[in-house]
Coordinates of C-alpha atoms and ligand atoms in Angstrom, one line a residue:
X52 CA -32.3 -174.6 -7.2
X53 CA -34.7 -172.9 -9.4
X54 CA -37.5 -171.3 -8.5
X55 CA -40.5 -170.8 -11.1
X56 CA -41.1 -166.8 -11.6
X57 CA -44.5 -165.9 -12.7
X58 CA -45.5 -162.1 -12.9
X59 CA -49.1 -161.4 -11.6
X60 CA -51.4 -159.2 -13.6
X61 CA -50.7 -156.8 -10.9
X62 CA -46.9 -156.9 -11.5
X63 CA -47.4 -155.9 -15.2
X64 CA -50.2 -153.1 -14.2
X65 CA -47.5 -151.9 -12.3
X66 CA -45.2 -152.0 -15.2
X67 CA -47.7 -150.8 -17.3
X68 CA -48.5 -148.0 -14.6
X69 CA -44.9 -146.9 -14.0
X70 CA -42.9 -147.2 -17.3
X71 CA -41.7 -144.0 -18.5
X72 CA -42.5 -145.0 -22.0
X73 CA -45.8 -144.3 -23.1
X74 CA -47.5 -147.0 -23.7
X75 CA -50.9 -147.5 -25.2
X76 CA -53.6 -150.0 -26.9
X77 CA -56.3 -149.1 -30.1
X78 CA -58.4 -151.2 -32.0
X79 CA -58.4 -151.5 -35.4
X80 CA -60.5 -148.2 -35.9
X81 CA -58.0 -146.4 -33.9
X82 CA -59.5 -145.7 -30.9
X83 CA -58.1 -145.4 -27.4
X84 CA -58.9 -148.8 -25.6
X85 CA -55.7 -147.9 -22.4
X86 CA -53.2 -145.4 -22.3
X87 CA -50.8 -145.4 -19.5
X88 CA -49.1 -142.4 -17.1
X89 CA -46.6 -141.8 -19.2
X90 CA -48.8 -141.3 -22.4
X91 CA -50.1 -138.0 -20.6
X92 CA -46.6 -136.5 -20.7
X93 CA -46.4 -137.0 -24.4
X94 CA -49.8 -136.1 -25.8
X95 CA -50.8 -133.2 -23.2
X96 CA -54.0 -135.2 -22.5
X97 CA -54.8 -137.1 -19.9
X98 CA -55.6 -140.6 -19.5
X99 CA -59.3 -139.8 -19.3
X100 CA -59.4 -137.5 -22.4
X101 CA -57.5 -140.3 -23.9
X102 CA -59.5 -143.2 -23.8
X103 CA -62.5 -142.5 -26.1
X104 CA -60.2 -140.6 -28.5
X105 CA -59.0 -141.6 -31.7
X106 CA -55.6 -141.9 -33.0
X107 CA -56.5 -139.3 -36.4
X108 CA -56.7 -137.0 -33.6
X109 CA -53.0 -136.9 -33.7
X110 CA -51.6 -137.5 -36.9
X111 CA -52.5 -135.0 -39.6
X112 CA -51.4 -135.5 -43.4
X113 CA -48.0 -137.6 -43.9
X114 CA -47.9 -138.6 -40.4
X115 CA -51.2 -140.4 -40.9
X116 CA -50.2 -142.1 -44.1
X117 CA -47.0 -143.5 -42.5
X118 CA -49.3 -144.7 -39.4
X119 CA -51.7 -146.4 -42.0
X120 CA -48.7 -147.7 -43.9
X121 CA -47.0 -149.7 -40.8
X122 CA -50.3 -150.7 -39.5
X123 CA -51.1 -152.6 -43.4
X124 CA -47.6 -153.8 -43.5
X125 CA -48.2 -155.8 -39.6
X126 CA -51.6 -157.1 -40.8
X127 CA -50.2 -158.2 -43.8
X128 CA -47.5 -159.9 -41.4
X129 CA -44.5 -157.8 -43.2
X130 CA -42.1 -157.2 -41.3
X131 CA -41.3 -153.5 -40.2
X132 CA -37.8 -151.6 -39.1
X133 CA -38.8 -151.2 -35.1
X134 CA -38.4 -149.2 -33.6
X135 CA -39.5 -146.0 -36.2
X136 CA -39.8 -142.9 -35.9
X137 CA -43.2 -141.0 -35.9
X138 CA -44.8 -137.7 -35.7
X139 CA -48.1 -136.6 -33.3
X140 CA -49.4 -133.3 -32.7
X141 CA -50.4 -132.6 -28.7
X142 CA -53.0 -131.4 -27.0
X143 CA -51.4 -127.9 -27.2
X144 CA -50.5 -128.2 -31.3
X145 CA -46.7 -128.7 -31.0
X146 CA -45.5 -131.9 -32.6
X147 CA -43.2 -134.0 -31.4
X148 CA -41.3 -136.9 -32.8
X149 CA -41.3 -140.1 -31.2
X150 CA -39.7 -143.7 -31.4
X151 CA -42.0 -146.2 -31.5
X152 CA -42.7 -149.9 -31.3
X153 CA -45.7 -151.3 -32.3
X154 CA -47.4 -155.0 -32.2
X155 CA -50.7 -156.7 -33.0
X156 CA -53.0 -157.7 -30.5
X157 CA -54.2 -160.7 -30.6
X158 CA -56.9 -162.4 -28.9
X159 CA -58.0 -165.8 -29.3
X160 CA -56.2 -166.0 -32.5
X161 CA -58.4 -163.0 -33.9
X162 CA -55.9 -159.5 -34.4
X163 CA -57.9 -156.8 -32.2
X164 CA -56.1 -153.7 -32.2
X165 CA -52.5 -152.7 -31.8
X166 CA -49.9 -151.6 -29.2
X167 CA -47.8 -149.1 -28.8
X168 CA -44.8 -148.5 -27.1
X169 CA -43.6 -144.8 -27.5
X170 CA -40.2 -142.4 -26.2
X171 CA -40.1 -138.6 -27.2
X172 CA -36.9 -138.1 -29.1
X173 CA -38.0 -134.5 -29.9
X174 CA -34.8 -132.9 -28.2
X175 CA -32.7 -135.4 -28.8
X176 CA -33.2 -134.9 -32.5
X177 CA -33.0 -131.4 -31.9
X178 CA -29.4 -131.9 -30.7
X179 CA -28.1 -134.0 -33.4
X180 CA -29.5 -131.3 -36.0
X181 CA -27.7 -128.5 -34.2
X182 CA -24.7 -130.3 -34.0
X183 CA -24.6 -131.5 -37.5
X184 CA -25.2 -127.8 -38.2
X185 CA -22.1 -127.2 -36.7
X186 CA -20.4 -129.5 -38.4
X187 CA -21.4 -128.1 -41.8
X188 CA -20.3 -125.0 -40.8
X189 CA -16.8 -125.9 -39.5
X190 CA -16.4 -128.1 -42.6
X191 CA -17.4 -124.9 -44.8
X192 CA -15.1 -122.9 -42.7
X193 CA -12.4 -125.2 -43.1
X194 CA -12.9 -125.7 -46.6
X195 CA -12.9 -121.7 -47.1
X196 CA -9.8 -121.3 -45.1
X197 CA -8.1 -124.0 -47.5
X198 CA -8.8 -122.4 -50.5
X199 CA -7.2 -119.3 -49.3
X200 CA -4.2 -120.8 -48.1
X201 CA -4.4 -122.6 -51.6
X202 CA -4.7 -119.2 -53.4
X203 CA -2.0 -117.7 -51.5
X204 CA 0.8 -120.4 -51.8
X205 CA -0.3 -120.1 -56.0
X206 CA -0.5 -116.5 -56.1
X207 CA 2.3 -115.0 -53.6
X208 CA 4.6 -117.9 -52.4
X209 CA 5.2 -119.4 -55.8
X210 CA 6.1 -116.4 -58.2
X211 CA 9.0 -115.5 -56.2
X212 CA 10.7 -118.9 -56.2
X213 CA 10.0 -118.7 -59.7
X214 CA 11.7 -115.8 -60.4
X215 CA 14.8 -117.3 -58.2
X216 CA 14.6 -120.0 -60.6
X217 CA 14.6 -118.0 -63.7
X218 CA 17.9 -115.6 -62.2
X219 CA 19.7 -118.4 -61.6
X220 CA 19.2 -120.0 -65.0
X221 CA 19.9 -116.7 -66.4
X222 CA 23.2 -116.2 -64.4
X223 CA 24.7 -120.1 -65.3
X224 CA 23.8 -120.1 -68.9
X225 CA 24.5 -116.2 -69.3
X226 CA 28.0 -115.9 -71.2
X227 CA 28.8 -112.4 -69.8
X228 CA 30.7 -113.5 -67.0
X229 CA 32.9 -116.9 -66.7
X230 CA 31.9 -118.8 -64.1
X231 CA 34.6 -121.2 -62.3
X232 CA 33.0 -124.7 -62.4
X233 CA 32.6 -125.0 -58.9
X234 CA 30.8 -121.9 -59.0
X235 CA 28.6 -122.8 -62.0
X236 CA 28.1 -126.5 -59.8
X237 CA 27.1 -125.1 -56.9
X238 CA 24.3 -122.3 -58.5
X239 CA 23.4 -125.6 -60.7
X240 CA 22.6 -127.4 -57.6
X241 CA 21.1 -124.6 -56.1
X242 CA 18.8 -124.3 -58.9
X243 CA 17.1 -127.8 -58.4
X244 CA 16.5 -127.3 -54.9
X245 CA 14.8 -124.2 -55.7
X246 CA 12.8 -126.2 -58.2
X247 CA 12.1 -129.0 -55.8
X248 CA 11.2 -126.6 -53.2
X249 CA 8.0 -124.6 -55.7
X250 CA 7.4 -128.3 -57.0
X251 CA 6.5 -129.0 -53.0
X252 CA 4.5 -126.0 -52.9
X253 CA 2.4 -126.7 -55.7
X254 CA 1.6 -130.3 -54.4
X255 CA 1.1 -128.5 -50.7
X256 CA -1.6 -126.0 -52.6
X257 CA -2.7 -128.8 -54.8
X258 CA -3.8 -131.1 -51.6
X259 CA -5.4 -128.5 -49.9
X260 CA -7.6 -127.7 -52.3
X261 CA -6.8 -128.9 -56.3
X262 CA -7.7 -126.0 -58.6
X263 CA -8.9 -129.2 -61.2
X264 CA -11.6 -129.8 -58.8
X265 CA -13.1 -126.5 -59.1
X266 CA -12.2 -125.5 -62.5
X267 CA -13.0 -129.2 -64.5
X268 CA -15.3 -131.2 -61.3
X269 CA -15.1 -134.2 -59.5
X270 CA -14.0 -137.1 -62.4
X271 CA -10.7 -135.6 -63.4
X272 CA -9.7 -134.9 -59.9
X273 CA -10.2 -138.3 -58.9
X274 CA -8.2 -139.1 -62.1
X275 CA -5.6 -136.9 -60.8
X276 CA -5.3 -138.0 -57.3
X277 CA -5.4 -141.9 -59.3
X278 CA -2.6 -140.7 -61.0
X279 CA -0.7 -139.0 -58.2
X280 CA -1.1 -142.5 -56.2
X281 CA 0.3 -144.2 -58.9
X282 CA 3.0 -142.2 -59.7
X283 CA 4.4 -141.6 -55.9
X284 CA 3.5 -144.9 -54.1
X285 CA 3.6 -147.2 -57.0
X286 CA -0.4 -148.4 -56.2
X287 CA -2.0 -149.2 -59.7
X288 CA -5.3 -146.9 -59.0
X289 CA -8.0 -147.3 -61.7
X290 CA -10.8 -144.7 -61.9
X291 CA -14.2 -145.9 -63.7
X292 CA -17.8 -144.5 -64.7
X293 CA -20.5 -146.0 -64.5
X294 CA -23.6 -144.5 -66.0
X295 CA -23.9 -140.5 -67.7
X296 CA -21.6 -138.1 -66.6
X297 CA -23.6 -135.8 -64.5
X298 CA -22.7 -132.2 -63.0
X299 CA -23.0 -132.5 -59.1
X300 CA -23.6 -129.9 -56.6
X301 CA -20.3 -127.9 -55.8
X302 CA -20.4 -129.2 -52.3
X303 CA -21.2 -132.7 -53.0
X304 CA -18.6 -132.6 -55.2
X305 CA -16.3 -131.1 -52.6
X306 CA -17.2 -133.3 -50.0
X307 CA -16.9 -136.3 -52.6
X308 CA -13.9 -135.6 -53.4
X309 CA -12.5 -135.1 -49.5
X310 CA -14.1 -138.7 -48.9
X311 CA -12.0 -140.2 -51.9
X312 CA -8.9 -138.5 -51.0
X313 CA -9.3 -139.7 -47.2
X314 CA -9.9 -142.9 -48.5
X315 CA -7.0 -142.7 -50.7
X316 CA -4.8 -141.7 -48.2
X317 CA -5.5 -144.4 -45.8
X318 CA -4.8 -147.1 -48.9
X319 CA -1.6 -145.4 -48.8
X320 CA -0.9 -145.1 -45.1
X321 CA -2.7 -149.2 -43.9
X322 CA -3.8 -151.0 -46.7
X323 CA -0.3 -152.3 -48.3
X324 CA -2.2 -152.4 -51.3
X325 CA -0.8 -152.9 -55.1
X326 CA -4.0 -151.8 -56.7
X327 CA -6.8 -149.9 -55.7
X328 CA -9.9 -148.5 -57.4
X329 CA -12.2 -145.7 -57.7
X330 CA -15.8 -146.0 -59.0
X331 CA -18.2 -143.2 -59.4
X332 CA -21.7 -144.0 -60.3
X333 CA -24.3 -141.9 -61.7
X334 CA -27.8 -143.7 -60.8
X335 CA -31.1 -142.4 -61.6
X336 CA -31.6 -141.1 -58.6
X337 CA -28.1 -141.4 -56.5
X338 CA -24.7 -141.3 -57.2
X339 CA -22.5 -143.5 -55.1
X340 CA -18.3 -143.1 -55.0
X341 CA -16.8 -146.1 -54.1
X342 CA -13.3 -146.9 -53.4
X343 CA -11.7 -150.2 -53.0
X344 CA -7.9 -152.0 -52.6
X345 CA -6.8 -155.3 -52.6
X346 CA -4.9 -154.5 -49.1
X347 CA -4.7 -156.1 -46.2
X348 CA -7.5 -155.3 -44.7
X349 CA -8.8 -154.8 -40.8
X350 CA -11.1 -155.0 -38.1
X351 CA -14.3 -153.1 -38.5
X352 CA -14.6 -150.6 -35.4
X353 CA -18.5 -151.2 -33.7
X354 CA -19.2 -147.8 -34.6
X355 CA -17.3 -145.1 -36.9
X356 CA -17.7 -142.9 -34.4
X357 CA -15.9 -144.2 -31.7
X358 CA -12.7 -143.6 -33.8
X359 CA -12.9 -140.5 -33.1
X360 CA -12.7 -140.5 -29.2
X361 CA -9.0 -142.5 -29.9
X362 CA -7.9 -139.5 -31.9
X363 CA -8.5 -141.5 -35.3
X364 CA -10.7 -138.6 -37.2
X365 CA -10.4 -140.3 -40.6
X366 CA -13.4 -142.5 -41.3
X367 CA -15.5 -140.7 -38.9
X368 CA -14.9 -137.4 -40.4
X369 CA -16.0 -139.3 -43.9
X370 CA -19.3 -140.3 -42.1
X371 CA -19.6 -136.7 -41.1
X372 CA -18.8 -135.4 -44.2
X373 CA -21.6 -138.4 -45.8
X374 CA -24.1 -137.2 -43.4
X375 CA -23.1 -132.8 -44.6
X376 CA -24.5 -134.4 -48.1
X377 CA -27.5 -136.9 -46.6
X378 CA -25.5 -139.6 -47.8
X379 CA -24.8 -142.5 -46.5
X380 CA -21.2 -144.4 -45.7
X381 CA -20.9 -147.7 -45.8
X382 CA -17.4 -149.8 -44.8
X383 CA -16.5 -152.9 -45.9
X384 CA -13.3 -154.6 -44.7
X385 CA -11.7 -158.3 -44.9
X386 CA -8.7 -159.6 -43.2
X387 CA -5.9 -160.2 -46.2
X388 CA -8.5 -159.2 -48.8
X389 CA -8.9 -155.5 -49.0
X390 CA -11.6 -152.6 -47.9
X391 CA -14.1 -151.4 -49.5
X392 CA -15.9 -147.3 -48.7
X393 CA -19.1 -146.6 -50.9
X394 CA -20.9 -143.3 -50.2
X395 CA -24.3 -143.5 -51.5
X396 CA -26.0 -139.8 -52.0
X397 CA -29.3 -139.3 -52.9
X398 CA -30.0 -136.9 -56.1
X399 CA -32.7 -134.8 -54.5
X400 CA -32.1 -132.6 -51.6
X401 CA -28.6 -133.5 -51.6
X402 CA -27.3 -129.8 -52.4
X403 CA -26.8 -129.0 -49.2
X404 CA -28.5 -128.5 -45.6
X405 CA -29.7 -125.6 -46.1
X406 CA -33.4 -126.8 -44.4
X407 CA -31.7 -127.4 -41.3
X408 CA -30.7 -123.9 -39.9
X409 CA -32.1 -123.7 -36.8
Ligands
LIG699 N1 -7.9 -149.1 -46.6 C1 -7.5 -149.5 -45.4 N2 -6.8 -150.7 -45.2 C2 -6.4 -151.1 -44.0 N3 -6.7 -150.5 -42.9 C3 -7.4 -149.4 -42.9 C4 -7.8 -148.8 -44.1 N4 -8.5 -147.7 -43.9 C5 -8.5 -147.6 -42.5 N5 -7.8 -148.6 -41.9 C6 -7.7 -148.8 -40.5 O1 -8.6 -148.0 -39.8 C7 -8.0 -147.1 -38.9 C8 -8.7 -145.8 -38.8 O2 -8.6 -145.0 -40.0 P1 -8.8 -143.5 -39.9 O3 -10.0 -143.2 -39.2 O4 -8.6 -142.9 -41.2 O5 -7.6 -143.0 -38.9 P2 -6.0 -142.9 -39.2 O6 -5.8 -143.0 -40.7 O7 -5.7 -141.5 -38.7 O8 -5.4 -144.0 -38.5 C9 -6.6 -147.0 -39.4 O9 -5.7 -146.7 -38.3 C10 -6.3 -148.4 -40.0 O10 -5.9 -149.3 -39.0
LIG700 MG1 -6.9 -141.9 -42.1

C-alpha cells in the first residue's frame, strides 16, 4: 500500500532550523532575506545581525569576484561545478573556507535571490595540506637518501670490483707465469661474474637514481629507460616531443621522471604489452607526460587511493607524487586494449610547495 508523504512547511522549518549546514537566502543585491542556526557557527554573527546584512560584508577582493562570477554564470543558466569552494571572513576577521551549493530562487517564474547551502571545510583542508606536507618531505627524504646510496654504489662499491676485474685480466693474459688451462678457465670464468656482478651494480645505482637525469634532464632519461625496456623485456618503447624543448624545475623533473619509471615498470610487470610509448609535451602553459601500451589492460580502481590500503603503492604514490608538483593524474584503461597515464602540470607555481609550509 502506498501512502502519499507530504512534508508541512513546519517539517522543512524544522529542517531548515536543525541542519548543521548553514543555510541561507539573499536577493539579488545580496542582502540577508534568512539565515539559519547553523549560519551563526560559521559567520560569528548571529541570525539577527544577519538578516539586514549584506553578503560584501564577507567576501573581500577575489572572494568577491568568484561570488559575482558563479552568481552571472546561474543567471545566465550556465552550469557551475557544485558544490565549490569559497572564502568569507567572520565576524572576528578569520577566514574560513567553505563548500558550497548555491541555486536561484525563483518565484512565480521571476529569479529573486539565491540560496545557499554552506559546510566549513577549514580544518579539513588544513589536514590535507599538512599531510601533503608530509608527503613532500618523505618523498624529498627518500629521494635524498637515493642519491646517496646512488653515489655510494658509484663511488665506493664499484672501483673495487673494478680493480678485481683488471687483476684478473692482468694475471690470465700476463705471460710471466704459465697457467694450466683449467686454471686459466676457471679465473676466465671468474672474471665475467665479477663483470656481471659491477654491471648489476651500476643498473642497481642507475634505478635509484640515473646520473643522466641530473646531469642531461628529463628527455634522455626517459630515452634511456625506453631503451632499457626495449633492450631487457623486448617491449618496443618509443619516446616523442611534442612542442619546444623546455628546462623544467629539478623536482618536476624528478618527480616526472619517478611517474614514467612507475609507469614503466607496471607495463613491464601487468600490461603484456609489445609496444609502449612515452610522450612529453611542452604546452604554453603545461607540460603533460603521458605514457601508454597496447597491453592488456584492467579494471579502473573507484579511487587511486584505495590501492594503497591493499598494499598496492604504485599508482597512488604517482597521484601523490602529481599532487607534490600540482599536477594532475589522469588513468585510462581498457580491457584487451591498453592503459593510458597523462600527468598534466601546470607551468606556474609548479616548482615546488614551497607556499604550503605550515
Ligand atoms: N599498464 C598496466 N597494464 C595492466 N594492468 C596494470 C597496469 N598498470 C597497473 N595495472 C594494474 O593495476 C594494479 C595496481 O598497480 P600499482 O598500484 O602500480 O601496484 P602494483 O604494481 O604493486 O601491483 C596492478 O596490480 C595491475 O593489476
Ligand atoms: Mg606498480
Amino acid at each position: 500500500m502506498e501512502t502519499r508523504f507530504e512534508l508541512t512547511e513546519q517539517n522543512y522549518q524544522y529542517l531548515f532550523d536543525n541542519a548543521s549546514d548553514a543555510i541561507w537566502v539573499h536577493d539579488l543585491e545580496g542582502n540577508f532575506i534568512i539565515a539559519n542556526k547553523a549560519s551563526e557557527k560559521l559567520t560569528g554573527y548571529t541570525v539577527e545581525e544577519l538578516t539586514g546584512m549584506n553578503v560584501v560584508q564577507f567576501l573581500a577582493g577575489e572572494f568577491l569576484d568568484a561570488a559575482g562570477e558563479v552568481k552571472r554564470k546561474l543567471l545566465e543558466g550556465e552550469d557551475i561545478e557544485q558544490p565549490y569552494e569559497q572564502r568569507i571572513i567572520r565576524k572576528d576577521g578569520t577566514a574560513r573556507i567553505m563548500k558550497m551549493a548555491t541555486s536561484l530562487i525563483v518565484i512565480d517564474g521571476e529569479v529573486r535571490g539565491f540560496q545557499h547551502i554552506a559546510r566549513d571545510v577549514t580544518e579539513e583542508r588544513q589536514l590535507q595540506k599538512n599531510l601533503s606536507f608530509y608527503v613532500q618531505q618523505v618523498t624529498r627524504a627518500q629521494e635524498d637518501e637515493r642519491k646517496r646510496i646512488a653515489r655510494e654504489l658509484h663511488d665506493d662499491a664499484a672501483p673495487p670490483l673494478l680493480l678485481l676485474i683488471q687483476r684478473l685480466d692482468a694475471i690470465t693474459s700476463g705471460s710471466q707465469q704459465k697457467l694450466s688451462s683449467s686454471l686459466k678457465e676457471n679465473l676466465g670464468e671468474l672474471r665475467s661474474q665479477a663483470i656481471e656482478a659491477l654491471e648489476d651494480l651500476r643498473r642497481c645505482a642507475q634505478n635509484l637514481r640515473p646520473r643522466i637525469l641530473d646531469d642531461l634532464g628529463l628527455l634522455p632519461a626517459l630515452e634511456w629507460m625506453a631503451e632499457e625496456l626495449v633492450k631487457n623485456y623486448g617491449i618496443d618503447t618509443q619516446v616523442e616531443v611534442i612542442g619546444t624543448e623546455r628546462s623544467l624545475p629539478d623536482e618536476v623533473q624528478l618527480l616526472l621522471f619517478r611517474i614514467a619509471q612507475e609507469a614503466l615498470s607496471n607495463i613491464r610487470r601487468h600490461a603484456q604489452a609489445s609496444r609502449a610509448w612515452i610522450t612529453l609535451e611542452f604546452g604554453d602553459d603545461k607540460t603533460v607526460l603521458t605514457v601508454r601500451d597496447n597491453g592488456k589492460g584492467f579494471e579502473l580502481p573507484q579511487r587511486i587511493g584505495d590501492l594503497a590500503s591493499i598494499g598496492k603503492l604504485g599508482l597512488a604514490g604517482m597521484q601523490e607524487r602529481a599532487r607534490l608538483i600540482m599536477g594532475r593524474l589522469t588513468l585510462q584503461s581498457e580491457l584487451g586494449k591498453g592503459t593510458t597515464i597523462a600527468v598534466e602540470v601546470p607551468l606556474k607555481d609548479s616548482s615546488s610547495l614551497e607556499t604550503n609550509q605550515a
